[in-house]
């Protein structure tokens, strides 16, 4: 198993990752979260954290809280990529959180050998459109694109002076062959995590991401207090399982484009992919399935429903028990999962169409830094 922000290989052992990274297991019992609690948070897809309890406490005390979560535009987005943004939206709706969304076109340009500048630029716009289709409030949300919003460079210089090469190498798995831009880039992402504090003064900022992004949170926490900021909090998820394996990561790198659910897939495509590829915990024949029953805990369609798409606790229990007893067949389970995923994506696509009826530049502009915010970023860090 190998997990860095740029590479995930093999079966992911989530418990081992926790120990290696040193994050805390998440137990939301006893935390006073707004209701209804977001499904992936309630059902354990988010399974680890750093200071999430303190973040919730600060919110309960009426203090300002913010969210940062971003995207590296290496291609179109799939279902797994959009989850942190729906999570951010939940925090915005329930806790009135300010949300900052950085787009790291620089990161993907530096890391992916084949990508040209024009590729990452165009993926950035394509991805922003999907992210905005989540439905953020423009008054409380900002988006910045690293190579376009260049005021982020100055704070990145301040931050980069506080991290050694050996730290970067250890945390990010850099090698002698890594280009020097790649060595510097983590300083940019650290700045992303600090932006709400740079704009509005020290306060708790939560970063909801899949666990591969945790190294950035760790290094940002190490430096925060030395530059007068509050330590960054993290809410860490597992990966959305790939269609073909309950413990793999939904990704194009090995499965090819066909084995991923894209945000643009229509109902028929989703159904076909689930029917054809979704790993099943069922038995090879209907007779055996009726006799021995299936294993929901390794069935990808079941896991999608459980973590993301079946809100109703009674219904999910019925499905689980029905499948385990052999009463519910694999085809029936797949059919239902495909329908729920398609419902979710159709709603997303409808919001996107609505957005596309407006001038895209105007839309992006309404989520960009305002003049006074640009000034605050430019003026930050003089004393360091
Ligand atoms: P990126 O573009 O690789 O992924 C975007 C977000 O999606 C998460 N993710 C997944 N979640 C569930 N299942 C999957 N299969 C899956 N694949 C990816 C990632 O953890 C991430 O949260 N460096 C970042 C972009 C970034 C960023 C930030 C993120 C720039 N600045 C500040 C958070 C905060 C990246 O390349 O993500």
CSV table of C-alpha atoms and ligand atoms in Angstrom, one decimal:
chain,number,residue,atom,x,y,z
A,1,UNK,CA,0.0,0.0,0.0
A,2,UNK,CA,1.2,3.5,-0.8
A,3,UNK,CA,-0.7,6.7,0.0
A,4,UNK,CA,0.6,10.2,-0.7
A,5,UNK,CA,-1.3,13.2,-2.0
A,6,UNK,CA,-0.1,12.2,-5.5
A,7,UNK,CA,-0.3,8.5,-5.5
A,8,UNK,CA,-2.6,5.8,-4.0
A,9,UNK,CA,-1.6,2.3,-4.8
A,10,UNK,CA,-3.1,-1.1,-3.7
A,11,UNK,CA,-5.6,-2.0,-1.1
A,12,UNK,CA,-5.9,0.8,1.4
A,13,UNK,CA,-5.6,-0.2,5.1
A,14,UNK,CA,-7.3,2.7,6.8
A,15,UNK,CA,-6.4,1.8,10.3
A,16,UNK,CA,-2.8,1.5,9.5
A,17,UNK,CA,-2.9,4.9,7.7
A,18,UNK,CA,-4.3,6.5,10.9
A,19,UNK,CA,-1.4,5.1,12.9
A,20,UNK,CA,1.2,6.2,10.4
A,21,UNK,CA,-0.3,9.7,10.0
A,22,UNK,CA,-1.0,10.1,13.6
A,23,UNK,CA,-4.6,11.5,13.3
A,24,UNK,CA,-7.3,10.6,15.8
A,25,UNK,CA,-10.1,8.1,15.1
A,26,UNK,CA,-13.4,10.0,14.8
A,27,UNK,CA,-16.3,9.3,17.2
A,28,UNK,CA,-19.1,11.8,16.8
A,29,UNK,CA,-21.1,10.4,19.7
A,30,UNK,CA,-21.1,13.1,22.3
A,31,UNK,CA,-20.4,15.9,19.8
A,32,UNK,CA,-23.2,18.3,19.5
A,33,UNK,CA,-23.6,18.5,15.7
A,34,UNK,CA,-26.4,20.2,13.9
A,35,UNK,CA,-29.1,17.9,12.8
A,36,UNK,CA,-29.7,16.1,10.5
A,37,UNK,CA,-26.0,15.1,10.6
A,38,UNK,CA,-24.5,14.8,7.1
A,39,UNK,CA,-24.8,11.1,6.0
A,40,UNK,CA,-21.0,10.4,5.4
A,41,UNK,CA,-20.3,11.9,8.8
A,42,UNK,CA,-23.0,9.9,10.5
A,43,UNK,CA,-22.2,6.6,8.9
A,44,UNK,CA,-18.4,6.7,9.3
A,45,UNK,CA,-17.1,7.6,5.8
A,46,UNK,CA,-15.3,10.4,7.6
A,47,UNK,CA,-13.4,8.3,10.1
A,48,UNK,CA,-10.5,10.4,11.4
A,49,UNK,CA,-9.8,13.9,12.5
A,50,UNK,CA,-7.5,16.5,13.9
A,51,UNK,CA,-9.2,18.9,16.4
A,52,UNK,CA,-12.7,18.4,14.9
A,53,UNK,CA,-14.1,18.4,18.5
A,54,UNK,CA,-12.5,21.9,19.1
A,55,UNK,CA,-14.0,23.1,15.8
A,56,UNK,CA,-17.5,22.0,16.8
A,57,UNK,CA,-17.0,23.5,20.3
A,58,UNK,CA,-15.9,26.9,18.8
A,59,UNK,CA,-19.0,26.9,16.6
A,60,UNK,CA,-21.2,26.1,19.6
A,61,UNK,CA,-19.7,29.0,21.5
A,62,UNK,CA,-20.7,31.3,18.6
A,63,UNK,CA,-17.2,31.8,17.3
A,64,UNK,CA,-16.5,32.3,13.6
A,65,UNK,CA,-15.6,29.0,11.8
A,66,UNK,CA,-14.4,28.4,8.3
A,67,UNK,CA,-13.9,25.6,5.8
A,68,UNK,CA,-11.2,25.1,3.2
A,69,UNK,CA,-11.4,22.3,0.6
A,70,UNK,CA,-9.9,22.3,-2.9
A,71,UNK,CA,-9.3,20.5,-6.1
A,72,UNK,CA,-6.3,19.8,-8.3
A,73,UNK,CA,-7.6,20.0,-11.8
A,74,UNK,CA,-6.0,17.0,-13.5
A,75,UNK,CA,-9.1,16.1,-15.6
A,76,UNK,CA,-12.9,16.1,-15.3
A,77,UNK,CA,-14.3,15.3,-11.8
A,78,UNK,CA,-15.8,12.0,-10.7
A,79,UNK,CA,-18.2,11.2,-7.9
A,80,UNK,CA,-15.4,10.8,-5.3
A,81,UNK,CA,-14.0,14.2,-6.0
A,82,UNK,CA,-17.2,16.2,-5.4
A,83,UNK,CA,-17.9,14.7,-1.9
A,84,UNK,CA,-15.7,17.1,0.1
A,85,UNK,CA,-17.6,20.0,-1.6
A,86,UNK,CA,-21.0,18.7,-0.6
A,87,UNK,CA,-19.5,18.4,2.9
A,88,UNK,CA,-18.3,22.0,2.8
A,89,UNK,CA,-21.8,23.1,1.7
A,90,UNK,CA,-23.4,21.3,4.7
A,91,UNK,CA,-21.1,23.2,7.0
A,92,UNK,CA,-21.9,26.4,5.3
A,93,UNK,CA,-25.7,25.8,5.6
A,94,UNK,CA,-25.6,24.5,9.2
A,95,UNK,CA,-22.8,26.5,10.8
A,96,UNK,CA,-22.8,29.6,8.6
A,97,UNK,CA,-19.2,28.8,7.8
A,98,UNK,CA,-17.1,30.8,5.3
A,99,UNK,CA,-15.8,28.4,2.6
A,100,UNK,CA,-12.6,28.9,0.7
A,101,UNK,CA,-12.1,26.7,-2.4
A,102,UNK,CA,-8.5,26.7,-3.9
A,103,UNK,CA,-7.9,25.2,-7.3
A,104,UNK,CA,-4.3,24.0,-7.6
A,105,UNK,CA,-3.6,24.1,-11.3
A,106,UNK,CA,0.1,24.6,-10.4
A,107,UNK,CA,0.2,21.3,-8.4
A,108,UNK,CA,-1.3,19.2,-11.2
A,109,UNK,CA,0.9,20.9,-13.8
A,110,UNK,CA,4.0,20.1,-11.7
A,111,UNK,CA,3.1,16.6,-10.8
A,112,UNK,CA,1.6,15.2,-13.9
A,113,UNK,CA,4.2,14.9,-16.6
A,114,UNK,CA,1.9,14.9,-19.5
A,115,UNK,CA,-0.2,17.9,-18.7
A,116,UNK,CA,0.5,21.3,-20.4
A,117,UNK,CA,-0.4,24.7,-18.9
A,118,UNK,CA,-3.3,25.0,-21.2
A,119,UNK,CA,-4.7,21.6,-20.1
A,120,UNK,CA,-4.7,22.5,-16.4
A,121,UNK,CA,-6.2,25.9,-17.2
A,122,UNK,CA,-9.1,24.4,-19.0
A,123,UNK,CA,-9.6,21.6,-16.4
A,124,UNK,CA,-9.6,24.3,-13.8
A,125,UNK,CA,-12.6,26.1,-15.4
A,126,UNK,CA,-14.4,22.8,-16.0
A,127,UNK,CA,-13.9,21.8,-12.4
A,128,UNK,CA,-15.0,25.2,-11.0
A,129,UNK,CA,-18.2,24.9,-12.9
A,130,UNK,CA,-18.9,21.5,-11.2
A,131,UNK,CA,-17.9,22.8,-7.8
A,132,UNK,CA,-20.2,25.8,-8.1
A,133,UNK,CA,-23.0,23.5,-9.1
A,134,UNK,CA,-23.0,22.3,-5.5
A,135,UNK,CA,-24.8,25.6,-4.7
A,136,UNK,CA,-22.5,27.7,-2.5
A,137,UNK,CA,-23.6,31.1,-1.2
A,138,UNK,CA,-21.5,33.7,-3.1
A,139,UNK,CA,-21.5,36.0,-0.1
A,140,UNK,CA,-19.7,33.4,2.0
A,141,UNK,CA,-17.6,31.5,-0.5
A,142,UNK,CA,-14.4,32.4,-2.4
A,143,UNK,CA,-12.6,30.4,-5.1
A,144,UNK,CA,-9.1,31.1,-6.2
A,145,UNK,CA,-7.0,29.5,-8.9
A,146,UNK,CA,-3.3,29.4,-8.0
A,147,UNK,CA,-1.7,30.4,-11.3
A,148,UNK,CA,-4.4,33.1,-11.9
A,149,UNK,CA,-4.8,34.6,-8.4
A,150,UNK,CA,-1.1,35.4,-7.9
A,151,UNK,CA,-1.4,37.2,-4.6
A,152,UNK,CA,-1.1,33.8,-3.0
A,153,UNK,CA,2.5,33.7,-3.9
A,154,UNK,CA,3.7,36.2,-1.3
A,155,UNK,CA,2.3,34.4,1.8
A,156,UNK,CA,3.6,31.1,0.2
A,157,UNK,CA,7.2,32.5,0.4
A,158,UNK,CA,6.7,33.4,4.0
A,159,UNK,CA,5.4,30.0,4.8
A,160,UNK,CA,8.0,28.1,2.7
A,161,UNK,CA,10.8,29.6,4.8
A,162,UNK,CA,9.4,27.7,7.8
A,163,UNK,CA,9.5,24.2,6.3
A,164,UNK,CA,12.7,22.3,5.6
A,165,UNK,CA,13.3,20.1,2.6
A,166,UNK,CA,13.7,17.0,4.8
A,167,UNK,CA,10.1,17.6,6.2
A,168,UNK,CA,8.7,17.9,2.8
A,169,UNK,CA,10.5,14.9,1.6
A,170,UNK,CA,9.4,12.8,4.5
A,171,UNK,CA,5.7,13.9,4.4
A,172,UNK,CA,5.2,13.9,0.6
A,173,UNK,CA,7.5,11.1,-0.5
A,174,UNK,CA,9.5,13.4,-2.7
A,175,UNK,CA,12.6,11.9,-4.5
A,176,UNK,CA,15.8,13.2,-6.0
A,177,UNK,CA,13.9,13.3,-9.3
A,178,UNK,CA,11.1,15.5,-8.1
A,179,UNK,CA,11.2,18.9,-9.9
A,180,UNK,CA,11.7,21.9,-7.6
A,181,UNK,CA,8.3,23.3,-8.2
A,182,UNK,CA,6.9,20.2,-6.7
A,183,UNK,CA,9.1,20.7,-3.6
A,184,UNK,CA,7.7,24.2,-3.2
A,185,UNK,CA,4.1,23.5,-4.0
A,186,UNK,CA,3.1,22.3,-0.5
A,187,UNK,CA,3.8,25.8,0.8
A,188,UNK,CA,1.0,27.0,-1.6
A,189,UNK,CA,-1.5,24.5,-0.2
A,190,UNK,CA,-0.5,25.5,3.4
A,191,UNK,CA,-1.4,29.1,2.4
A,192,UNK,CA,-4.8,27.8,1.1
A,193,UNK,CA,-5.5,26.4,4.5
A,194,UNK,CA,-4.6,29.7,6.2
A,195,UNK,CA,-6.6,32.0,3.8
A,196,UNK,CA,-9.7,32.3,6.0
A,197,UNK,CA,-7.5,33.4,8.9
A,198,UNK,CA,-5.4,35.7,6.7
A,199,UNK,CA,-8.7,37.4,5.7
A,200,UNK,CA,-10.6,37.4,8.9
A,201,UNK,CA,-8.1,37.0,11.7
A,202,UNK,CA,-7.2,33.9,13.7
A,203,UNK,CA,-10.0,31.4,14.1
A,204,UNK,CA,-10.7,27.7,13.7
A,205,UNK,CA,-10.6,26.4,10.1
A,206,UNK,CA,-11.6,22.8,9.2
A,207,UNK,CA,-10.4,21.0,6.1
A,208,UNK,CA,-12.7,18.1,5.0
A,209,UNK,CA,-10.7,15.9,2.6
A,210,UNK,CA,-9.9,12.3,1.9
A,211,UNK,CA,-7.0,11.0,4.0
A,212,UNK,CA,-4.5,11.4,1.2
A,213,UNK,CA,-4.5,15.1,1.8
A,214,UNK,CA,-3.6,14.8,5.5
A,215,UNK,CA,0.1,15.5,5.1
A,216,UNK,CA,-0.7,19.1,4.1
A,217,UNK,CA,-2.8,19.5,7.3
A,218,UNK,CA,0.0,18.2,9.4
A,219,UNK,CA,2.6,20.5,8.1
A,220,UNK,CA,0.2,23.5,8.2
A,221,UNK,CA,-0.5,22.7,11.9
A,222,UNK,CA,3.2,22.6,12.7
A,223,UNK,CA,3.8,26.1,11.3
A,224,UNK,CA,0.5,27.9,12.2
A,225,UNK,CA,1.3,29.1,15.7
A,226,UNK,CA,4.7,30.5,14.6
A,227,UNK,CA,2.9,32.9,12.3
A,228,UNK,CA,0.1,33.9,14.8
A,229,UNK,CA,-2.6,31.5,13.5
A,230,UNK,CA,-4.8,28.8,15.0
A,231,UNK,CA,-3.8,25.2,14.2
A,232,UNK,CA,-5.7,23.9,11.2
A,233,UNK,CA,-8.4,21.2,12.0
A,234,UNK,CA,-9.0,18.3,9.7
A,235,UNK,CA,-11.9,16.0,8.9
A,236,UNK,CA,-10.6,12.9,7.1
A,237,UNK,CA,-12.5,10.5,5.0
A,238,UNK,CA,-11.9,7.1,3.4
A,239,UNK,CA,-11.9,7.0,-0.4
A,240,UNK,CA,-15.0,6.5,-2.3
A,241,UNK,CA,-14.5,2.9,-3.3
A,242,UNK,CA,-13.7,2.1,-6.9
A,243,UNK,CA,-16.4,0.2,-8.8
A,244,UNK,CA,-14.3,-2.9,-8.8
A,245,UNK,CA,-13.0,-3.1,-5.3
A,246,UNK,CA,-14.4,-2.1,-1.9
A,247,UNK,CA,-11.0,-1.2,-0.6
A,248,UNK,CA,-9.6,0.5,-3.7
A,249,UNK,CA,-10.0,4.2,-4.6
A,250,UNK,CA,-12.3,5.5,-7.3
A,251,UNK,CA,-9.7,6.6,-9.8
A,252,UNK,CA,-8.9,6.7,-13.5
A,253,UNK,CA,-5.3,5.6,-13.2
A,254,UNK,CA,-5.8,1.9,-13.4
A,255,UNK,CA,-9.4,1.3,-14.2
A,256,UNK,CA,-9.7,3.5,-17.3
A,257,UNK,CA,-12.4,6.1,-17.9
A,258,UNK,CA,-15.1,3.5,-18.3
A,259,UNK,CA,-14.9,2.2,-14.7
A,260,UNK,CA,-15.4,5.6,-13.0
A,261,UNK,CA,-18.7,7.4,-12.4
A,262,UNK,CA,-18.3,10.9,-13.9
A,263,UNK,CA,-20.4,13.8,-12.8
A,264,UNK,CA,-21.6,14.1,-16.3
A,265,UNK,CA,-22.8,10.4,-16.6
A,266,UNK,CA,-26.5,10.0,-17.4
A,267,UNK,CA,-28.9,7.6,-15.8
A,268,UNK,CA,-28.4,4.8,-18.4
A,269,UNK,CA,-24.6,5.1,-18.2
A,270,UNK,CA,-24.6,4.9,-14.5
A,271,UNK,CA,-26.9,1.9,-14.5
A,272,UNK,CA,-24.7,0.1,-17.1
A,273,UNK,CA,-21.5,0.8,-15.2
A,274,UNK,CA,-22.9,-0.4,-11.9
A,275,UNK,CA,-24.4,-3.5,-13.5
A,276,UNK,CA,-21.2,-4.4,-15.3
A,277,UNK,CA,-18.5,-3.4,-12.9
A,278,UNK,CA,-19.7,-2.9,-9.4
A,279,UNK,CA,-18.0,-5.5,-7.2
A,280,UNK,CA,-20.6,-7.7,-5.7
A,281,UNK,CA,-20.7,-9.4,-2.3
A,282,UNK,CA,-23.4,-11.8,-3.6
A,283,UNK,CA,-23.1,-15.5,-4.5
A,284,UNK,CA,-22.3,-16.6,-8.1
A,285,UNK,CA,-25.8,-18.1,-8.8
A,286,UNK,CA,-29.3,-17.1,-7.6
A,287,UNK,CA,-29.7,-20.5,-6.0
A,288,UNK,CA,-26.5,-20.1,-3.9
A,289,UNK,CA,-27.4,-16.5,-3.1
A,290,UNK,CA,-30.9,-17.6,-1.8
A,291,UNK,CA,-29.2,-20.4,0.2
A,292,UNK,CA,-26.1,-18.7,1.7
A,293,UNK,CA,-26.9,-14.9,1.4
A,294,UNK,CA,-24.6,-12.1,0.4
A,295,UNK,CA,-22.0,-10.0,2.1
A,296,UNK,CA,-23.1,-6.3,2.2
A,297,UNK,CA,-19.8,-5.2,3.9
A,298,UNK,CA,-17.8,-5.9,0.7
A,299,UNK,CA,-20.5,-5.0,-1.8
A,300,UNK,CA,-19.6,-1.8,-3.6
A,301,UNK,CA,-23.3,-0.9,-4.4
A,302,UNK,CA,-24.2,-1.4,-0.8
A,303,UNK,CA,-21.3,0.7,0.4
A,304,UNK,CA,-22.3,3.6,-1.9
A,305,UNK,CA,-25.9,3.4,-0.5
A,306,UNK,CA,-24.7,3.1,3.0
A,307,UNK,CA,-22.2,6.0,3.0
A,308,UNK,CA,-23.7,8.4,0.6
A,309,UNK,CA,-27.1,7.8,-0.9
A,310,UNK,CA,-29.6,6.1,1.4
A,311,UNK,CA,-30.5,8.6,4.1
A,312,UNK,CA,-33.2,6.5,5.6
A,313,UNK,CA,-31.8,4.4,8.5
A,314,UNK,CA,-34.6,1.9,8.5
A,315,UNK,CA,-34.4,1.3,4.7
A,316,UNK,CA,-30.6,0.8,4.8
A,317,UNK,CA,-31.0,-1.8,7.6
A,318,UNK,CA,-33.7,-3.6,5.6
A,319,UNK,CA,-31.4,-3.7,2.5
A,320,UNK,CA,-28.5,-5.0,4.6
A,321,UNK,CA,-30.6,-7.7,6.3
A,322,UNK,CA,-32.3,-8.7,3.1
A,323,UNK,CA,-29.0,-9.0,1.2
A,324,UNK,CA,-27.4,-11.0,4.0
A,325,UNK,CA,-30.3,-13.4,4.2
A,326,UNK,CA,-30.4,-13.9,0.5
A,327,UNK,CA,-33.8,-12.4,0.0
A,328,UNK,CA,-32.5,-9.4,-1.9
A,329,UNK,CA,-30.6,-10.3,-5.0
A,330,UNK,CA,-27.4,-8.6,-6.4
A,331,UNK,CA,-29.3,-7.4,-9.5
A,332,UNK,CA,-32.0,-5.8,-7.3
A,333,UNK,CA,-29.4,-4.1,-5.0
A,334,UNK,CA,-27.5,-2.8,-8.0
A,335,UNK,CA,-30.6,-1.5,-9.6
A,336,UNK,CA,-31.6,0.5,-6.5
A,337,UNK,CA,-28.0,1.9,-6.0
A,338,UNK,CA,-27.9,3.0,-9.6
A,339,UNK,CA,-31.2,4.8,-9.2
A,340,UNK,CA,-30.1,6.6,-6.1
A,341,UNK,CA,-26.8,7.7,-7.6
A,342,UNK,CA,-28.6,8.9,-10.8
A,343,UNK,CA,-31.1,10.9,-8.7
A,344,UNK,CA,-28.2,12.6,-7.0
A,345,UNK,CA,-26.3,13.3,-10.2
A,346,UNK,CA,-29.3,14.5,-12.1
A,347,UNK,CA,-29.9,17.2,-9.4
A,348,UNK,CA,-26.3,18.2,-9.7
A,349,UNK,CA,-26.5,18.4,-13.5
A,350,UNK,CA,-29.7,20.5,-13.3
A,351,UNK,CA,-27.9,23.1,-11.2
A,352,UNK,CA,-25.0,23.0,-13.6
A,353,UNK,CA,-27.3,23.7,-16.6
A,354,UNK,CA,-28.8,26.6,-14.8
A,355,UNK,CA,-25.4,28.0,-14.1
A,356,UNK,CA,-24.4,27.6,-17.7
A,357,UNK,CA,-27.3,29.9,-18.8
A,358,UNK,CA,-25.3,32.7,-17.2
A,359,UNK,CA,-22.0,34.1,-18.4
A,360,UNK,CA,-19.4,31.9,-16.9
A,361,UNK,CA,-16.9,34.7,-16.3
A,362,UNK,CA,-19.5,36.6,-14.3
A,363,UNK,CA,-20.3,33.6,-12.2
A,364,UNK,CA,-16.6,33.0,-11.4
A,365,UNK,CA,-16.2,36.7,-10.7
A,366,UNK,CA,-18.9,36.6,-8.1
A,367,UNK,CA,-16.9,34.0,-6.2
A,368,UNK,CA,-13.5,35.7,-6.6
A,369,UNK,CA,-11.7,37.7,-3.9
A,370,UNK,CA,-13.0,41.2,-3.5
A,371,UNK,CA,-10.6,44.2,-3.8
A,372,UNK,CA,-10.2,44.6,0.0
A,373,UNK,CA,-9.6,40.9,0.4
A,374,UNK,CA,-6.9,41.0,-2.2
A,375,UNK,CA,-5.3,43.8,-0.2
A,376,UNK,CA,-5.5,41.9,3.1
A,377,UNK,CA,-3.7,39.0,1.5
A,378,UNK,CA,-1.1,41.2,0.0
A,379,UNK,CA,-0.5,43.0,3.3
A,380,UNK,CA,-0.3,39.9,5.4
A,381,UNK,CA,2.9,38.6,6.9
A,382,UNK,CA,5.1,41.8,6.7
A,383,UNK,CA,6.3,41.3,10.2
A,384,UNK,CA,7.5,37.7,9.6
B,1,LIG,P1,-7.7,16.2,-5.8
B,1,LIG,O1,-8.1,17.0,-6.9
B,1,LIG,O2,-6.8,15.0,-6.0
B,1,LIG,O3,-9.0,15.7,-5.1
B,1,LIG,C1,-10.0,16.5,-4.7
B,1,LIG,C2,-10.6,16.1,-3.4
B,1,LIG,O4,-11.2,14.8,-3.5
B,1,LIG,C3,-10.6,13.9,-2.6
B,1,LIG,N1,-10.6,12.6,-3.3
B,1,LIG,C4,-11.4,11.6,-3.1
B,1,LIG,N2,-12.4,11.5,-2.1
B,1,LIG,C5,-13.1,10.4,-2.1
B,1,LIG,N3,-12.9,9.4,-3.0
B,1,LIG,C6,-11.9,9.4,-3.9
B,1,LIG,N4,-11.7,8.4,-4.7
B,1,LIG,C7,-11.2,10.6,-4.0
B,1,LIG,N5,-10.2,11.0,-4.8
B,1,LIG,C8,-9.8,12.3,-4.3
B,1,LIG,C9,-9.3,14.4,-2.2
B,1,LIG,O5,-8.9,14.0,-1.0
B,1,LIG,C10,-9.6,15.9,-2.2
B,1,LIG,O6,-10.2,16.3,-1.0
B,1,LIG,N6,-4.1,18.9,-3.5
B,1,LIG,C11,-5.6,18.7,-3.6
B,1,LIG,C12,-6.3,20.0,-4.1
B,1,LIG,C13,-6.2,21.1,-3.0
B,1,LIG,C14,-6.7,21.1,-1.8
B,1,LIG,C15,-6.3,22.4,-1.2
B,1,LIG,C16,-7.5,20.2,-1.0
B,1,LIG,C17,-5.5,22.2,-3.2
B,1,LIG,N7,-5.6,23.0,-2.1
B,1,LIG,C18,-6.7,22.7,0.1
B,1,LIG,C19,-7.9,20.6,0.2
B,1,LIG,C20,-7.5,21.8,0.8
B,1,LIG,C21,-5.8,17.6,-4.7
B,1,LIG,O7,-5.0,17.4,-5.5
B,1,LIG,O8,-7.1,17.1,-4.6
